[in-house]
Amino acid sequence: MMQERQPMITLTSLIGTPVTDAQGQLRGRVADLAVGTGDEAGRVMGLVLKARGGRALVPATDVRQTPSGALELRPEASPRPLADFENYILLRGDLLDRQIIDVHGRKVVRVNDVDLQWFDPATQAPSAGNLTATWDLRVREVEVGMRGAVRRLLQGLLPRPGIDSIASRFSPRVIPWDFVDMIEVDPARRVKLKIEHERLAQLHPSDIADILEELAPAEREAILMTLDEEVAAEALEEVEPKLQVSMVESLDSETAAAIVEEMDPSAAADLLAELPEERSEAILEEMHPEERQEVEELLEFREDSAAGRMTTEYVAVPVTASVGEAIQALREFEGDVETITEVYLVDADEVLKGVVSLARMVLAQPDTRLDVLTEIHFHTCPADAHENEVAELFDRYNLRALPVIDSKGRLAGVIEADHVIAFLRADR
Amino acid sequence: MKRWRTRILLFLAVLGPGFITANVDNDPNGIFTYSQSGAQYGYELLWTMIPITLSLYVVQEMCARMGAVTGKGLSDLIREEFGLRVTVIIMALLVLVNFGNVIGEFAGIASSLELFGLSKYISVPICSLLVWLLAVRGDYKKVEKVFLAASVFYIAYIIAGVLSGPSWHTALLDTIKLPPHAVWGNHAYLFMVIAVIGTTIAPWMQFYLQSSIVEKGITAKNYAASRLDVIVGSIFTDIVAWFIIVACAATLYVHGLGSIQSAADAATAMKPLAGAYAFLLFAVGLFNASFFAASVLPLSTAYVVCEGLGLESGIDRKFKEAPFFYWLYTILIAGGAAVVLIPNFPLIKWAVESQVLNGVLLPIVIVLMLLLINRKDLMGEHVNSRWFNIVAWVTAIIVSILSVMLMIHGGS
């Protein structure tokens, strides 16, 4: 089946093509292609003709290609006027020369051309070049490389075969339609077109952050708004601090609060500390009391102190607990389990009594008491220690996490190794 | 005590892309044009400085505003709104024009250091390597600081102007009143007027400024500071230009030394007339301007072309992440430096021709900018006001006339 493919049709070569009726009378020229979304994703719902009476839409099945390459309407075809409100992606208007997200390559690219293909709507098989049958048109891939660019530059200057032979010398870079994520800034239209960034949301938060950094503010905002709050929060944490602030500032307080709530409390506190005071208060106001309190407590501390760098999301159990109970506590933990490397033992007054690494716990029997497993010399640091001292401790003792204690020895929070790496890099 | 210190710090914090861009424009070509107008016509061209400052501010402010509101570079916008073909044509012209300018900058480096007895075969390779390293090794923040520091050295020209002992009364009077009717019939004078306008606003500046604004993360909300940056930059730049004209008017024109061949000539000719300090400042100023422009121009070109064609760019990226960007940057520097090293290269002729290309491209760029900035769907409430449109259109028309005249002039 693969070999039966017709020569590729490109958007560029279709645009401007005259469309005649069965009698050979010119009815208009192809101005654009309207593509469906949602269930009809990638299917060309119609050719937009520029005719004397304005823009008209004709289904691809109502058009056939003549041997000369021109397009002819079937006798029964009837183009209808194209209204402004219709929910189609217009390939030329919305896609050509615009930026899209290549979900597979995890980056932002610019569209040079779009490749299409005729196929049989009954069998879904690609067209074998039989021009008498009823064929439909489908988007196959988007060209972002030199091949598409060269083809477009030469369009109209050389005959088609000449363009093809020159273009074929350049390396193609294409993105299959399934991996294309369109950026739509207008919220109303985004909903109508059912653009949801589902594939984008599945990328690693760091990759999403990189993509966001590439975009213009309006586009960033548009994407951030459509992402699930949890995904948005994770991505936002990975964005460089300055951009973080400007991104949050562009959101309304309610949306911002929903995202900030999902962030790690320490990251959220760092972010809010950078915002103008009224803004951060407005956002705190919208947050759940529980998350809000946690963040507010962290906001009290100097940013470059141990407490300013710590998170309050950690797992602490009574000093009398067993391995089994600790594992149960881990199961019930609501934060990000992947960041946990040790469990903290505290007495009734929350005073830190011991530290047990996850590895030791896994190797022990479920009924073993945790205080037996605790490190003999565990390290802590006071809440007001400078971040440089913290980094030194991590380096000296090869730590993965460091508990922070207040003046009474109570566990206040934990600094994770990745927080240390983050601020060391930021200071460079 | 503390109050004025905070004020100065606030002022310095505001300086950035606009200040740098406007200053780079006083490159060797610009300095040569200003020197020549002072040498040939004395103070009679000073009146152009006020309208030029206005034009420069309007055009630059448009770029800064577009960058802040859309978050996109100018070539990005041209690509999205006018398509690939227009973009490629403009990029090709821009590379050509800028390559011409880069050669001019390295020629400026060579001739300014030759004033101190340093052979161009030593100065040019070393300086081109330094220029290259500046962007490849530094990050944007550091590079911007270096550029800002370089901008301050333009004060050398202001001091040189003061040392030349001008007639302040005449200079100030000629700045605010139009010249007598008689000179308007003089073709050579008119040509010089237009050349001065043409050298002050260059096409690459618009692209560079808008990209810098975007890269700095300036948005519509914190845009007010950038507007101040652009105003201060435009005014400072033209104050420097004013002093260059004044310095040459007070020395070369007064002593009847009307004809100079390069910006370095002006410094040499000034030495016996205004003393060794004026010479020294003029020469150091020229070196600074050349080096500074040589650092910014190739960088700006690489940015713009990559942006427009959708390739990875930015000095915050590594060489491997943005190969085209760095290669173009490298070739512009190496090529520009190599051309200057060719013995007996006709630099003057080249300089005139690259100015013609500048003049061809600039009106196109301004018109595209005007089309973009007046679109409500792109700019929202930040579209151009009527006065901005008028000033920008007048600038585009005058520069178009400049390019036609230059072409006729260059042909004859």
Coordinates of C-alpha atoms in Angstrom, one line a residue, chain B residues 12-374:
Chain B
L12 CA 21.4 53.2 35.1
A13 CA 19.1 50.2 35.6
V14 CA 16.8 51.6 33.0
L15 CA 19.6 51.8 30.4
G16 CA 19.7 48.9 28.1
P17 CA 18.8 47.8 24.6
G18 CA 17.6 51.2 23.5
F19 CA 20.7 53.0 24.7
I20 CA 23.0 50.5 23.2
T21 CA 21.3 50.4 19.9
A22 CA 21.2 54.1 19.4
N23 CA 24.9 54.4 20.3
V24 CA 26.1 51.7 18.0
D25 CA 24.6 53.7 15.3
N26 CA 27.5 56.2 15.7
D27 CA 29.8 53.8 14.0
P28 CA 32.8 54.8 11.8
N29 CA 30.4 55.5 8.9
G30 CA 28.4 57.8 11.0
I31 CA 31.4 59.5 12.5
F32 CA 32.8 60.1 9.1
T33 CA 29.6 61.6 7.9
Y34 CA 29.3 63.9 10.9
S35 CA 32.9 64.9 10.6
Q36 CA 32.6 65.7 7.0
S37 CA 29.5 67.8 7.4
G38 CA 31.2 69.8 10.1
A39 CA 34.4 70.1 8.0
Q40 CA 32.6 71.2 4.9
Y41 CA 29.7 73.3 6.2
G42 CA 30.7 74.3 9.7
Y43 CA 27.7 74.7 12.0
E44 CA 25.2 74.9 9.2
L45 CA 24.1 71.3 9.5
L46 CA 23.4 71.4 13.2
W47 CA 19.8 72.1 12.7
T48 CA 19.3 68.6 11.4
M49 CA 20.0 67.1 14.8
I50 CA 16.6 67.9 16.4
P51 CA 14.4 66.5 13.6
I52 CA 16.8 63.5 13.4
T53 CA 16.5 62.8 17.1
L54 CA 12.7 62.9 16.8
S55 CA 12.8 60.4 13.8
L56 CA 15.2 58.2 15.6
Y57 CA 13.2 58.1 18.7
V58 CA 9.9 57.5 16.9
V59 CA 11.3 54.6 14.8
Q60 CA 13.1 53.0 17.7
E61 CA 10.2 53.4 20.0
M62 CA 8.0 51.6 17.5
C63 CA 10.3 48.6 17.6
A64 CA 10.6 48.6 21.4
R65 CA 6.8 48.8 21.7
M66 CA 6.3 46.0 19.1
G67 CA 8.8 43.8 20.9
A68 CA 7.2 44.4 24.3
V69 CA 3.6 44.0 23.2
T70 CA 4.0 41.0 20.9
G71 CA 7.0 39.3 22.5
K72 CA 8.3 38.6 19.0
G73 CA 11.2 39.9 17.0
L74 CA 10.6 42.1 14.0
S75 CA 11.7 39.4 11.5
D76 CA 9.4 36.9 13.3
L77 CA 6.5 39.3 12.8
I78 CA 7.4 40.0 9.2
R79 CA 7.5 36.2 8.6
E80 CA 4.2 35.7 10.2
E81 CA 2.4 38.5 8.5
F82 CA 4.1 38.9 5.2
G83 CA 5.2 35.3 4.4
L84 CA 8.4 33.5 3.6
R85 CA 9.3 35.2 0.4
V86 CA 9.2 38.8 1.7
T87 CA 11.2 37.6 4.7
V88 CA 13.9 35.9 2.7
I89 CA 14.3 38.9 0.4
I90 CA 14.7 41.2 3.4
M91 CA 17.0 38.9 5.2
A92 CA 19.2 38.6 2.1
L93 CA 19.4 42.3 1.7
L94 CA 20.1 42.7 5.4
V95 CA 22.9 40.3 5.4
L96 CA 24.4 42.1 2.4
V97 CA 24.0 45.5 3.9
N98 CA 25.3 44.5 7.3
F99 CA 28.3 42.7 5.8
G100 CA 29.1 46.0 4.1
N101 CA 28.7 47.7 7.5
V102 CA 30.9 45.1 9.3
I103 CA 33.6 45.8 6.8
G104 CA 33.2 49.5 7.6
E105 CA 33.6 48.8 11.3
F106 CA 36.7 46.8 10.9
A107 CA 38.1 49.5 8.6
G108 CA 37.4 51.9 11.5
I109 CA 39.3 49.7 13.9
A110 CA 42.2 49.5 11.5
S111 CA 42.4 53.2 10.8
S112 CA 41.9 54.3 14.4
L113 CA 44.7 52.1 15.7
E114 CA 46.9 53.1 12.8
L115 CA 46.7 56.6 14.2
F116 CA 48.6 55.1 17.2
G117 CA 51.1 53.4 14.8
L118 CA 49.6 49.9 15.1
S119 CA 49.5 48.0 11.8
K120 CA 46.1 46.8 10.7
Y121 CA 47.6 43.3 10.2
I122 CA 47.9 43.1 13.9
S123 CA 45.0 45.1 15.1
V124 CA 42.2 43.6 12.9
P125 CA 42.9 39.9 13.6
I126 CA 43.1 40.5 17.3
C127 CA 40.1 42.7 17.5
S128 CA 38.0 40.3 15.4
L129 CA 38.9 37.5 17.7
L130 CA 37.9 39.6 20.7
V131 CA 34.7 40.5 19.2
W132 CA 33.9 36.9 18.4
L133 CA 34.7 35.7 21.9
L134 CA 32.6 38.4 23.5
A135 CA 29.4 36.9 22.3
V136 CA 30.4 33.2 22.1
R137 CA 31.8 33.1 25.6
G138 CA 29.7 35.6 27.4
D139 CA 26.1 35.4 28.4
Y140 CA 23.6 38.1 27.4
K141 CA 23.7 39.9 30.7
K142 CA 27.5 40.2 30.7
V143 CA 27.6 41.2 27.0
E144 CA 25.1 43.9 27.7
K145 CA 27.2 45.3 30.5
V146 CA 30.2 45.4 28.3
F147 CA 28.2 47.2 25.6
L148 CA 26.8 49.7 28.1
A149 CA 30.3 50.4 29.4
A150 CA 31.4 51.0 25.8
S151 CA 28.5 53.4 25.3
V152 CA 29.9 55.7 28.0
F153 CA 33.2 56.1 26.0
Y154 CA 31.3 58.1 23.5
I155 CA 31.7 60.9 26.0
A156 CA 35.3 61.2 24.5
Y157 CA 33.7 62.9 21.5
I158 CA 31.9 65.4 23.8
I159 CA 35.2 66.3 25.5
A160 CA 36.9 66.5 22.1
G161 CA 34.2 68.9 21.0
V162 CA 34.7 71.1 24.1
L163 CA 38.5 71.0 23.6
S164 CA 38.2 72.2 20.0
G165 CA 37.1 75.6 21.4
P166 CA 34.0 76.1 19.3
S167 CA 31.9 79.2 19.1
W168 CA 29.1 78.1 21.4
H169 CA 26.9 81.0 20.5
T170 CA 26.9 80.2 16.8
A171 CA 26.6 76.5 17.3
L172 CA 23.6 76.7 19.6
L173 CA 21.9 79.3 17.3
D174 CA 22.4 77.1 14.2
T175 CA 20.9 74.2 16.1
I176 CA 17.6 75.9 16.5
K177 CA 17.2 77.9 13.4
L178 CA 17.1 76.8 9.7
P179 CA 20.0 77.8 7.5
P180 CA 19.7 80.7 5.1
H181 CA 17.8 80.3 1.9
A182 CA 20.9 80.4 -0.2
V183 CA 22.2 77.0 0.8
W184 CA 19.0 75.2 -0.2
G185 CA 19.9 75.5 -3.9
N186 CA 23.3 73.9 -3.2
H187 CA 23.1 70.2 -4.3
A188 CA 26.2 69.2 -2.3
Y189 CA 24.7 70.7 0.8
L190 CA 21.3 68.9 0.3
F191 CA 23.2 65.7 -0.2
M192 CA 25.0 66.1 3.0
V193 CA 21.7 66.8 4.9
I194 CA 20.2 63.6 3.6
A195 CA 23.4 61.6 4.3
V196 CA 23.4 62.7 7.9
I197 CA 19.8 61.6 8.3
G198 CA 20.6 58.3 6.5
T199 CA 23.5 57.4 8.7
T200 CA 21.6 58.0 11.9
I201 CA 18.8 55.5 11.3
A202 CA 19.9 52.1 10.0
P203 CA 17.7 49.1 9.1
W204 CA 19.5 46.6 11.3
M205 CA 18.9 48.8 14.4
Q206 CA 15.2 48.0 14.3
F207 CA 15.7 44.3 14.2
Y208 CA 18.4 44.4 16.9
L209 CA 16.4 46.5 19.3
Q210 CA 13.3 44.5 19.0
S211 CA 15.1 41.2 19.5
S212 CA 16.9 42.6 22.6
I213 CA 13.7 43.8 24.1
V214 CA 12.2 40.3 23.6
E215 CA 15.2 38.6 24.9
K216 CA 15.2 40.8 28.0
G217 CA 11.7 39.7 28.7
I218 CA 10.2 43.2 28.6
T219 CA 6.4 43.1 28.3
A220 CA 3.7 45.7 27.8
K221 CA 3.4 46.0 31.6
N222 CA 7.0 47.0 32.3
Y223 CA 7.4 48.9 29.1
A224 CA 7.6 52.4 30.5
A225 CA 11.2 51.9 31.5
S226 CA 12.1 50.8 28.0
R227 CA 10.6 53.9 26.5
L228 CA 12.8 56.0 28.7
D229 CA 15.8 53.9 27.7
V230 CA 15.0 54.6 24.0
I231 CA 14.5 58.4 24.6
V232 CA 17.8 58.7 26.6
G233 CA 19.6 56.6 23.9
S234 CA 18.3 58.7 21.0
I235 CA 19.2 62.0 22.7
F236 CA 22.6 60.9 23.9
T237 CA 23.5 59.6 20.5
D238 CA 22.6 62.8 18.8
I239 CA 24.4 64.9 21.4
V240 CA 27.5 62.9 20.5
A241 CA 26.8 63.5 16.8
W242 CA 26.3 67.2 17.6
F243 CA 29.7 67.4 19.3
I244 CA 31.4 65.6 16.5
I245 CA 30.1 68.1 14.0
V246 CA 31.0 71.0 16.3
A247 CA 34.5 69.7 16.8
C248 CA 35.2 69.5 13.1
A249 CA 33.4 72.8 12.4
A250 CA 35.6 74.6 15.0
T251 CA 38.8 73.1 13.7
L252 CA 38.7 71.8 10.1
Y253 CA 36.0 74.2 8.7
V254 CA 37.4 77.3 10.4
H255 CA 40.9 76.6 8.9
G256 CA 39.5 75.7 5.5
L257 CA 40.3 72.0 5.6
G258 CA 37.0 71.0 4.1
S259 CA 37.9 67.6 2.6
I260 CA 38.5 64.5 4.6
Q261 CA 38.6 60.9 3.3
S262 CA 37.9 59.0 6.5
A263 CA 37.0 59.5 10.1
A264 CA 40.6 58.9 11.0
D265 CA 41.6 61.8 8.8
A266 CA 39.5 64.1 10.9
A267 CA 41.5 63.1 14.0
T268 CA 44.8 63.6 12.2
A269 CA 43.8 67.0 10.8
M270 CA 42.5 68.1 14.2
K271 CA 45.8 67.5 16.0
P272 CA 47.7 70.7 15.0
L273 CA 44.5 72.8 15.4
A274 CA 43.0 71.6 18.6
G275 CA 45.9 70.0 20.3
A276 CA 47.1 66.4 21.2
Y277 CA 44.2 65.8 23.7
A278 CA 41.5 66.5 21.1
F279 CA 43.3 64.2 18.7
L280 CA 43.7 61.5 21.3
L281 CA 40.0 61.6 22.3
F282 CA 38.8 61.7 18.7
A283 CA 41.0 58.6 17.9
V284 CA 40.0 56.7 21.0
G285 CA 36.4 57.6 20.3
L286 CA 36.7 56.2 16.8
F287 CA 38.2 53.0 18.0
N288 CA 35.6 52.5 20.6
A289 CA 32.8 53.2 18.2
S290 CA 34.2 50.8 15.6
F291 CA 34.9 48.0 18.1
F292 CA 31.5 48.5 19.7
A293 CA 29.6 48.4 16.3
A294 CA 31.7 45.5 15.1
S295 CA 30.5 43.5 18.2
V296 CA 26.9 44.3 17.8
L297 CA 26.3 44.2 14.0
P298 CA 27.3 40.6 13.3
L299 CA 25.4 39.5 16.3
S300 CA 22.3 41.4 15.3
T301 CA 22.4 40.0 11.8
A302 CA 22.7 36.4 13.0
Y303 CA 19.7 36.9 15.3
V304 CA 17.5 38.4 12.7
V305 CA 18.2 35.9 10.0
C306 CA 17.7 32.9 12.3
E307 CA 14.5 34.4 13.7
G308 CA 13.0 35.1 10.3
L309 CA 13.9 31.6 9.0
G310 CA 12.8 29.9 12.1
L311 CA 16.2 28.6 13.1
E312 CA 17.6 28.3 16.6
S313 CA 19.3 31.5 17.8
G314 CA 20.5 33.4 20.8
I315 CA 23.7 33.8 22.6
D316 CA 22.2 32.1 25.6
R317 CA 22.4 28.9 23.6
K318 CA 25.5 26.7 23.0
F319 CA 27.2 26.5 19.6
K320 CA 25.7 23.1 19.0
E321 CA 22.2 24.1 19.8
A322 CA 22.3 27.0 17.3
P323 CA 24.8 26.1 14.6
F324 CA 23.5 28.3 11.9
F325 CA 23.4 31.3 14.2
Y326 CA 27.0 30.9 15.3
W327 CA 28.3 30.1 11.8
L328 CA 26.7 33.2 10.3
Y329 CA 28.0 35.3 13.2
T330 CA 31.5 33.8 12.7
I331 CA 31.5 34.3 8.9
L332 CA 30.4 37.9 9.1
I333 CA 33.3 38.7 11.5
A334 CA 35.9 36.6 9.8
G335 CA 34.8 37.8 6.3
G336 CA 34.6 41.4 7.3
A337 CA 38.0 41.4 8.9
A338 CA 39.5 39.5 5.9
V339 CA 38.3 42.1 3.5
V340 CA 39.9 44.9 5.4
L341 CA 43.2 43.1 5.3
I342 CA 43.2 43.0 1.5
P343 CA 45.9 45.5 0.4
N344 CA 44.6 48.5 -1.4
F345 CA 40.9 47.5 -0.9
P346 CA 38.7 50.4 -2.1
L347 CA 37.2 51.1 1.3
I348 CA 35.7 54.5 0.4
K349 CA 33.8 53.2 -2.6
W350 CA 32.6 50.2 -0.6
A351 CA 31.4 52.5 2.2
V352 CA 29.3 54.6 -0.2
E353 CA 27.8 51.5 -1.8
S354 CA 26.9 49.9 1.4
Q355 CA 25.2 53.2 2.4
V356 CA 23.1 53.0 -0.8
L357 CA 21.9 49.5 0.2
N358 CA 21.2 50.8 3.6
G359 CA 19.0 53.5 2.1
V360 CA 17.2 51.0 -0.1
L361 CA 16.4 48.7 2.8
L362 CA 15.5 51.2 5.5
P363 CA 12.3 52.6 3.9
I364 CA 11.1 49.0 3.2
V365 CA 11.7 48.1 6.8
I366 CA 10.0 51.3 8.1
V367 CA 6.9 50.7 5.9
L368 CA 6.6 47.1 7.1
M369 CA 6.9 48.3 10.6
L370 CA 4.2 50.8 10.1
L371 CA 1.9 48.2 8.6
L372 CA 2.5 45.9 11.5
I373 CA 2.3 48.4 14.3
N374 CA -1.0 49.9 13.1

